[in-house]
Amino acid sequence: MTRYHKGRRFEYQVKKWLEGKGFLTLRTAGSHGFADLIAIGKLGEVIFFQLSYKFEKAKYDTLQDIAYERKIHIIYLVNDDRKKDWIFYDVLLGETYSKSEYDEKYNKKRG
């Protein structure tokens, strides 16, 4: 499987997961920009997702600069094959969550 196909598969997995939580999602295929997915919640919250298979500090720093400058919510989402988990880096808040922790946080916020 090529890196492109692996990345696309991950994007669709995350898209499906977000839609299951009630988000409208937009996949920005081929954009090579700061977001692979854009999610809009039922209350109008907008979250930009940059997806990756490995954490890259330079990419994180760039995303953090964008988030601070524009005051937007960006999640750098890494699919950690070793742990068989998704790692959510909230670049605006500087917080990190596993998928289950992010689910719990999201459910409390929405609940």
Short mmCIF file of N, CA, C and O in Angstrom, two decimals:
data_model
loop_
_atom_site.label_atom_id
_atom_site.label_comp_id
_atom_site.label_asym_id
_atom_site.label_seq_id
_atom_site.Cartn_x
_atom_site.Cartn_y
_atom_site.Cartn_z
N MET A 1 0.86 -1.18 0.00
CA MET A 1 0.00 0.00 0.00
C MET A 1 0.90 1.24 0.00
O MET A 1 1.83 1.34 0.79
N THR A 2 0.60 2.18 -0.88
CA THR A 2 1.41 3.39 -0.95
C THR A 2 1.12 4.31 0.23
O THR A 2 0.09 4.17 0.90
N ARG A 3 2.03 5.26 0.48
CA ARG A 3 1.81 6.23 1.56
C ARG A 3 0.54 7.03 1.29
O ARG A 3 -0.21 7.35 2.22
N TYR A 4 0.29 7.36 0.03
CA TYR A 4 -0.93 8.10 -0.32
C TYR A 4 -2.17 7.31 0.09
O TYR A 4 -3.08 7.86 0.73
N HIS A 5 -2.22 6.03 -0.27
CA HIS A 5 -3.39 5.22 0.04
C HIS A 5 -3.55 5.02 1.55
O HIS A 5 -4.66 5.02 2.07
N LYS A 6 -2.43 4.85 2.24
CA LYS A 6 -2.47 4.70 3.69
C LYS A 6 -3.01 5.98 4.33
O LYS A 6 -3.87 5.93 5.21
N GLY A 7 -2.53 7.12 3.87
CA GLY A 7 -3.00 8.41 4.39
C GLY A 7 -4.46 8.65 4.08
O GLY A 7 -5.23 9.12 4.94
N ARG A 8 -4.86 8.33 2.87
CA ARG A 8 -6.27 8.51 2.48
C ARG A 8 -7.19 7.63 3.32
O ARG A 8 -8.25 8.08 3.77
N ARG A 9 -6.74 6.39 3.56
CA ARG A 9 -7.55 5.48 4.39
C ARG A 9 -7.72 6.06 5.80
O ARG A 9 -8.81 6.03 6.37
N PHE A 10 -6.64 6.60 6.36
CA PHE A 10 -6.71 7.22 7.69
C PHE A 10 -7.66 8.42 7.67
O PHE A 10 -8.47 8.58 8.58
N GLU A 11 -7.59 9.24 6.64
CA GLU A 11 -8.49 10.40 6.53
C GLU A 11 -9.94 9.95 6.54
O GLU A 11 -10.78 10.54 7.23
N TYR A 12 -10.27 8.90 5.80
CA TYR A 12 -11.65 8.43 5.75
C TYR A 12 -12.08 7.80 7.09
O TYR A 12 -13.24 7.92 7.47
N GLN A 13 -11.15 7.15 7.79
CA GLN A 13 -11.48 6.60 9.11
C GLN A 13 -11.84 7.73 10.07
O GLN A 13 -12.83 7.64 10.81
N VAL A 14 -11.04 8.78 10.07
CA VAL A 14 -11.29 9.92 10.96
C VAL A 14 -12.57 10.64 10.55
O VAL A 14 -13.38 11.01 11.40
N LYS A 15 -12.77 10.80 9.25
CA LYS A 15 -13.99 11.46 8.74
C LYS A 15 -15.24 10.71 9.22
O LYS A 15 -16.18 11.32 9.73
N LYS A 16 -15.22 9.40 9.08
CA LYS A 16 -16.36 8.57 9.52
C LYS A 16 -16.57 8.70 11.03
O LYS A 16 -17.70 8.82 11.50
N TRP A 17 -15.48 8.69 11.80
CA TRP A 17 -15.56 8.82 13.25
C TRP A 17 -16.17 10.17 13.63
O TRP A 17 -17.05 10.24 14.50
N LEU A 18 -15.72 11.24 12.99
CA LEU A 18 -16.26 12.58 13.28
C LEU A 18 -17.74 12.68 12.91
O LEU A 18 -18.53 13.25 13.66
N GLU A 19 -18.10 12.13 11.76
CA GLU A 19 -19.51 12.16 11.35
C GLU A 19 -20.38 11.38 12.32
O GLU A 19 -21.52 11.75 12.58
N GLY A 20 -19.84 10.31 12.90
CA GLY A 20 -20.56 9.55 13.92
C GLY A 20 -20.81 10.36 15.18
O GLY A 20 -21.71 10.06 15.96
N LYS A 21 -20.00 11.39 15.38
CA LYS A 21 -20.17 12.29 16.54
C LYS A 21 -21.03 13.50 16.17
O LYS A 21 -21.18 14.42 16.98
N GLY A 22 -21.57 13.53 14.96
CA GLY A 22 -22.47 14.60 14.57
C GLY A 22 -21.83 15.77 13.83
O GLY A 22 -22.49 16.77 13.56
N PHE A 23 -20.55 15.65 13.50
CA PHE A 23 -19.88 16.72 12.78
C PHE A 23 -20.17 16.63 11.28
O PHE A 23 -20.28 15.54 10.73
N LEU A 24 -20.26 17.78 10.64
CA LEU A 24 -20.18 17.85 9.18
C LEU A 24 -18.69 17.89 8.88
O LEU A 24 -17.93 18.60 9.56
N THR A 25 -18.25 17.15 7.88
CA THR A 25 -16.82 17.12 7.60
C THR A 25 -16.53 17.42 6.14
O THR A 25 -17.34 17.12 5.25
N LEU A 26 -15.38 18.00 5.92
CA LEU A 26 -14.89 18.28 4.59
C LEU A 26 -13.47 17.76 4.50
O LEU A 26 -12.62 18.12 5.33
N ARG A 27 -13.22 16.91 3.53
CA ARG A 27 -11.87 16.39 3.30
C ARG A 27 -11.22 17.28 2.25
O ARG A 27 -11.75 17.46 1.17
N THR A 28 -10.06 17.83 2.57
CA THR A 28 -9.38 18.75 1.66
C THR A 28 -8.29 18.00 0.90
O THR A 28 -7.10 18.33 0.99
N ALA A 29 -8.70 17.01 0.14
CA ALA A 29 -7.77 16.11 -0.55
C ALA A 29 -6.84 16.88 -1.48
O ALA A 29 -7.26 17.75 -2.23
N GLY A 30 -5.56 16.54 -1.38
CA GLY A 30 -4.57 17.11 -2.28
C GLY A 30 -4.20 18.55 -2.04
O GLY A 30 -3.47 19.15 -2.82
N SER A 31 -4.70 19.13 -0.96
CA SER A 31 -4.46 20.55 -0.73
C SER A 31 -3.04 20.84 -0.25
O SER A 31 -2.51 21.90 -0.49
N HIS A 32 -2.43 19.90 0.45
CA HIS A 32 -1.10 20.08 1.04
C HIS A 32 -1.06 21.31 1.93
O HIS A 32 -0.02 21.92 2.11
N GLY A 33 -2.21 21.66 2.48
CA GLY A 33 -2.30 22.81 3.38
C GLY A 33 -2.19 22.37 4.83
O GLY A 33 -1.72 21.28 5.14
N PHE A 34 -2.65 23.23 5.72
CA PHE A 34 -2.51 22.95 7.15
C PHE A 34 -3.60 22.03 7.68
O PHE A 34 -3.54 21.61 8.84
N ALA A 35 -4.62 21.70 6.88
CA ALA A 35 -5.70 20.84 7.36
C ALA A 35 -6.08 19.81 6.30
O ALA A 35 -6.26 20.14 5.14
N ASP A 36 -6.17 18.56 6.74
CA ASP A 36 -6.64 17.48 5.88
C ASP A 36 -8.16 17.34 5.96
O ASP A 36 -8.79 16.94 4.99
N LEU A 37 -8.70 17.65 7.14
CA LEU A 37 -10.15 17.59 7.36
C LEU A 37 -10.59 18.84 8.09
O LEU A 37 -9.84 19.36 8.94
N ILE A 38 -11.79 19.29 7.78
CA ILE A 38 -12.41 20.39 8.52
C ILE A 38 -13.72 19.85 9.06
O ILE A 38 -14.51 19.26 8.33
N ALA A 39 -13.91 20.00 10.36
CA ALA A 39 -15.11 19.49 11.02
C ALA A 39 -15.90 20.64 11.63
O ALA A 39 -15.33 21.52 12.28
N ILE A 40 -17.21 20.62 11.39
CA ILE A 40 -18.10 21.65 11.94
C ILE A 40 -19.14 20.96 12.81
O ILE A 40 -19.87 20.08 12.36
N GLY A 41 -19.15 21.34 14.08
CA GLY A 41 -20.06 20.72 15.05
C GLY A 41 -21.45 21.31 15.00
O GLY A 41 -21.70 22.34 14.36
N LYS A 42 -22.35 20.68 15.71
CA LYS A 42 -23.76 21.10 15.75
C LYS A 42 -23.94 22.48 16.36
O LYS A 42 -24.92 23.16 16.08
N LEU A 43 -22.98 22.89 17.20
CA LEU A 43 -23.06 24.21 17.82
C LEU A 43 -22.25 25.26 17.06
O LEU A 43 -22.06 26.36 17.55
N GLY A 44 -21.76 24.87 15.87
CA GLY A 44 -21.02 25.80 15.04
C GLY A 44 -19.52 25.81 15.26
O GLY A 44 -18.81 26.56 14.61
N GLU A 45 -19.02 24.99 16.19
CA GLU A 45 -17.57 24.95 16.41
C GLU A 45 -16.88 24.37 15.17
O GLU A 45 -17.37 23.44 14.55
N VAL A 46 -15.74 24.95 14.83
CA VAL A 46 -14.97 24.52 13.68
C VAL A 46 -13.61 24.02 14.17
O VAL A 46 -12.92 24.71 14.92
N ILE A 47 -13.26 22.80 13.76
CA ILE A 47 -11.99 22.21 14.14
C ILE A 47 -11.29 21.76 12.86
O ILE A 47 -11.86 21.07 12.03
N PHE A 48 -10.03 22.18 12.73
CA PHE A 48 -9.21 21.78 11.61
C PHE A 48 -8.33 20.61 12.06
O PHE A 48 -7.74 20.66 13.13
N PHE A 49 -8.26 19.57 11.24
CA PHE A 49 -7.47 18.38 11.56
C PHE A 49 -6.35 18.20 10.55
O PHE A 49 -6.59 18.15 9.35
N GLN A 50 -5.13 18.10 11.05
CA GLN A 50 -3.98 17.70 10.25
C GLN A 50 -3.62 16.29 10.67
O GLN A 50 -3.37 16.04 11.86
N LEU A 51 -3.63 15.33 9.75
CA LEU A 51 -3.43 13.92 10.07
C LEU A 51 -2.04 13.47 9.63
O LEU A 51 -1.52 13.94 8.61
N SER A 52 -1.48 12.54 10.40
CA SER A 52 -0.15 12.04 10.09
C SER A 52 0.05 10.67 10.72
O SER A 52 -0.67 10.29 11.64
N TYR A 53 1.04 9.94 10.20
CA TYR A 53 1.40 8.65 10.78
C TYR A 53 2.59 8.75 11.71
O TYR A 53 2.95 7.79 12.36
N LYS A 54 3.22 9.92 11.75
CA LYS A 54 4.30 10.13 12.71
C LYS A 54 4.30 11.59 13.14
O LYS A 54 3.97 12.48 12.36
N PHE A 55 4.67 11.80 14.39
CA PHE A 55 4.74 13.15 14.92
C PHE A 55 5.98 13.84 14.37
O PHE A 55 7.08 13.29 14.40
N GLU A 56 5.78 15.05 13.84
CA GLU A 56 6.89 15.86 13.34
C GLU A 56 6.85 17.20 14.06
O GLU A 56 5.89 17.96 13.91
N LYS A 57 7.90 17.46 14.83
CA LYS A 57 7.96 18.68 15.64
C LYS A 57 7.85 19.94 14.77
O LYS A 57 7.14 20.89 15.13
N ALA A 58 8.50 19.96 13.63
CA ALA A 58 8.45 21.14 12.75
C ALA A 58 7.02 21.39 12.26
O ALA A 58 6.56 22.53 12.21
N LYS A 59 6.31 20.32 11.94
CA LYS A 59 4.92 20.45 11.49
C LYS A 59 4.05 20.97 12.64
O LYS A 59 3.22 21.85 12.45
N TYR A 60 4.26 20.40 13.83
CA TYR A 60 3.52 20.85 15.02
C TYR A 60 3.75 22.34 15.25
O TYR A 60 2.80 23.09 15.49
N ASP A 61 4.99 22.78 15.19
CA ASP A 61 5.32 24.19 15.41
C ASP A 61 4.64 25.09 14.39
O ASP A 61 4.12 26.16 14.73
N THR A 62 4.63 24.66 13.12
CA THR A 62 3.95 25.44 12.08
C THR A 62 2.46 25.54 12.35
O THR A 62 1.87 26.62 12.24
N LEU A 63 1.85 24.42 12.72
CA LEU A 63 0.42 24.41 13.04
C LEU A 63 0.13 25.30 14.24
O LEU A 63 -0.87 26.03 14.27
N GLN A 64 1.01 25.27 15.23
CA GLN A 64 0.83 26.11 16.42
C GLN A 64 0.90 27.59 16.05
O GLN A 64 0.10 28.38 16.52
N ASP A 65 1.82 27.96 15.18
CA ASP A 65 1.92 29.34 14.72
C ASP A 65 0.63 29.78 14.04
O ASP A 65 0.11 30.87 14.30
N ILE A 66 0.10 28.91 13.19
CA ILE A 66 -1.16 29.23 12.49
C ILE A 66 -2.30 29.36 13.49
O ILE A 66 -3.11 30.30 13.42
N ALA A 67 -2.41 28.42 14.42
CA ALA A 67 -3.49 28.43 15.40
C ALA A 67 -3.45 29.69 16.26
O ALA A 67 -4.49 30.32 16.50
N TYR A 68 -2.27 30.08 16.71
CA TYR A 68 -2.13 31.28 17.54
C TYR A 68 -2.43 32.54 16.74
O TYR A 68 -3.12 33.44 17.20
N GLU A 69 -1.90 32.60 15.53
CA GLU A 69 -2.08 33.80 14.70
C GLU A 69 -3.54 34.01 14.33
O GLU A 69 -4.05 35.13 14.37
N ARG A 70 -4.22 32.92 13.96
CA ARG A 70 -5.61 33.02 13.48
C ARG A 70 -6.64 32.76 14.57
O ARG A 70 -7.83 32.91 14.33
N LYS A 71 -6.16 32.31 15.74
CA LYS A 71 -7.05 31.94 16.85
C LYS A 71 -8.08 30.89 16.41
O LYS A 71 -9.28 31.05 16.60
N ILE A 72 -7.54 29.82 15.80
CA ILE A 72 -8.39 28.72 15.33
C ILE A 72 -7.99 27.43 16.02
O ILE A 72 -6.87 27.28 16.50
N HIS A 73 -8.91 26.51 16.05
CA HIS A 73 -8.72 25.23 16.72
C HIS A 73 -8.17 24.23 15.71
O HIS A 73 -8.85 23.86 14.77
N ILE A 74 -6.92 23.80 15.94
CA ILE A 74 -6.29 22.80 15.08
C ILE A 74 -5.90 21.60 15.93
O ILE A 74 -5.28 21.74 16.98
N ILE A 75 -6.26 20.42 15.45
CA ILE A 75 -5.84 19.17 16.07
C ILE A 75 -4.85 18.50 15.12
O ILE A 75 -5.15 18.28 13.95
N TYR A 76 -3.66 18.22 15.64
CA TYR A 76 -2.67 17.44 14.90
C TYR A 76 -2.88 16.01 15.35
O TYR A 76 -2.61 15.66 16.50
N LEU A 77 -3.42 15.19 14.48
CA LEU A 77 -3.84 13.83 14.83
C LEU A 77 -2.86 12.82 14.25
O LEU A 77 -2.69 12.74 13.04
N VAL A 78 -2.22 12.07 15.14
CA VAL A 78 -1.21 11.09 14.73
C VAL A 78 -1.73 9.68 14.98
O VAL A 78 -2.21 9.39 16.08
N ASN A 79 -1.65 8.84 13.97
CA ASN A 79 -2.05 7.45 14.09
C ASN A 79 -0.83 6.67 14.57
O ASN A 79 0.08 6.38 13.80
N ASP A 80 -0.78 6.36 15.84
CA ASP A 80 0.36 5.69 16.46
C ASP A 80 0.22 4.17 16.29
O ASP A 80 -0.49 3.52 17.05
N ASP A 81 0.90 3.63 15.30
CA ASP A 81 0.81 2.18 15.03
C ASP A 81 1.33 1.35 16.18
O ASP A 81 0.83 0.27 16.46
N ARG A 82 2.36 1.84 16.88
CA ARG A 82 2.94 1.08 17.99
C ARG A 82 1.92 0.88 19.10
O ARG A 82 1.82 -0.20 19.67
N LYS A 83 1.17 1.92 19.42
CA LYS A 83 0.19 1.84 20.51
C LYS A 83 -1.19 1.45 20.00
O LYS A 83 -2.11 1.30 20.79
N LYS A 84 -1.34 1.35 18.70
CA LYS A 84 -2.65 1.06 18.09
C LYS A 84 -3.69 2.08 18.58
O LYS A 84 -4.78 1.72 19.01
N ASP A 85 -3.30 3.35 18.55
CA ASP A 85 -4.17 4.41 19.06
C ASP A 85 -3.97 5.67 18.24
O ASP A 85 -2.97 5.82 17.53
N TRP A 86 -4.91 6.56 18.32
CA TRP A 86 -4.79 7.88 17.74
C TRP A 86 -4.36 8.83 18.85
O TRP A 86 -4.89 8.77 19.96
N ILE A 87 -3.41 9.70 18.56
CA ILE A 87 -2.94 10.68 19.52
C ILE A 87 -3.36 12.06 19.01
O ILE A 87 -3.00 12.46 17.91
N PHE A 88 -4.14 12.77 19.83
CA PHE A 88 -4.67 14.09 19.48
C PHE A 88 -3.80 15.16 20.14
O PHE A 88 -3.70 15.20 21.36
N TYR A 89 -3.19 16.00 19.34
CA TYR A 89 -2.42 17.13 19.85
C TYR A 89 -3.23 18.39 19.58
O TYR A 89 -3.40 18.79 18.43
N ASP A 90 -3.77 18.98 20.62
CA ASP A 90 -4.51 20.24 20.49
C ASP A 90 -3.48 21.35 20.48
O ASP A 90 -2.95 21.74 21.51
N VAL A 91 -3.14 21.85 19.30
CA VAL A 91 -2.00 22.76 19.17
C VAL A 91 -2.28 24.13 19.76
O VAL A 91 -1.34 24.82 20.18
N LEU A 92 -3.53 24.55 19.83
CA LEU A 92 -3.86 25.85 20.41
C LEU A 92 -3.74 25.81 21.94
O LEU A 92 -3.20 26.72 22.56
N LEU A 93 -4.22 24.73 22.54
CA LEU A 93 -4.20 24.60 23.99
C LEU A 93 -2.94 23.91 24.52
O LEU A 93 -2.69 23.91 25.72
N GLY A 94 -2.18 23.28 23.63
CA GLY A 94 -0.97 22.58 24.05
C GLY A 94 -1.26 21.31 24.83
O GLY A 94 -0.46 20.88 25.66
N GLU A 95 -2.39 20.68 24.57
CA GLU A 95 -2.79 19.46 25.29
C GLU A 95 -2.71 18.26 24.36
O GLU A 95 -2.84 18.38 23.15
N THR A 96 -2.53 17.07 24.96
CA THR A 96 -2.43 15.82 24.21
C THR A 96 -3.39 14.80 24.80
O THR A 96 -3.50 14.69 26.03
N TYR A 97 -4.07 14.07 23.92
CA TYR A 97 -5.05 13.08 24.36
C TYR A 97 -4.93 11.81 23.52
O TYR A 97 -4.63 11.88 22.33
N SER A 98 -5.24 10.67 24.14
CA SER A 98 -5.46 9.45 23.36
C SER A 98 -6.87 9.54 22.78
O SER A 98 -7.65 10.44 23.14
N LYS A 99 -7.22 8.62 21.92
CA LYS A 99 -8.56 8.64 21.33
C LYS A 99 -9.64 8.52 22.41
O LYS A 99 -10.62 9.25 22.40
N SER A 100 -9.45 7.62 23.38
CA SER A 100 -10.46 7.45 24.43
C SER A 100 -10.56 8.70 25.30
O SER A 100 -11.65 9.09 25.71
N GLU A 101 -9.42 9.34 25.59
CA GLU A 101 -9.45 10.57 26.38
C GLU A 101 -10.13 11.71 25.61
O GLU A 101 -10.88 12.49 26.20
N TYR A 102 -9.89 11.77 24.32
CA TYR A 102 -10.53 12.81 23.50
C TYR A 102 -12.04 12.57 23.45
O TYR A 102 -12.83 13.50 23.55
N ASP A 103 -12.43 11.30 23.29
CA ASP A 103 -13.86 10.95 23.31
C ASP A 103 -14.50 11.41 24.61
O ASP A 103 -15.57 12.01 24.62
N GLU A 104 -13.83 11.11 25.73
CA GLU A 104 -14.36 11.47 27.05
C GLU A 104 -14.47 13.00 27.18
O GLU A 104 -15.49 13.52 27.63
N LYS A 105 -13.45 13.71 26.76
CA LYS A 105 -13.47 15.17 26.83
C LYS A 105 -14.59 15.74 25.96
O LYS A 105 -15.33 16.61 26.36
N TYR A 106 -14.71 15.21 24.76
CA TYR A 106 -15.73 15.68 23.83
C TYR A 106 -17.13 15.40 24.39
O TYR A 106 -18.00 16.27 24.33
N ASN A 107 -17.34 14.21 24.92
CA ASN A 107 -18.66 13.85 25.46
C ASN A 107 -19.04 14.74 26.64
O ASN A 107 -20.20 15.10 26.80
N LYS A 108 -18.08 15.09 27.52
CA LYS A 108 -18.36 15.97 28.65
C LYS A 108 -18.72 17.38 28.14
O LYS A 108 -19.65 18.00 28.65
N LYS A 109 -17.99 17.84 27.15
CA LYS A 109 -18.23 19.18 26.59
C LYS A 109 -19.62 19.26 25.96
O LYS A 109 -20.32 20.25 26.08
N ARG A 110 -20.02 18.20 25.27
CA ARG A 110 -21.30 18.18 24.56
C ARG A 110 -22.45 17.80 25.47
O ARG A 110 -23.58 18.13 25.15
N GLY A 111 -22.14 17.07 26.54
CA GLY A 111 -23.13 16.44 27.37
C GLY A 111 -24.00 17.28 28.15
O GLY A 111 -25.09 17.15 28.49
#
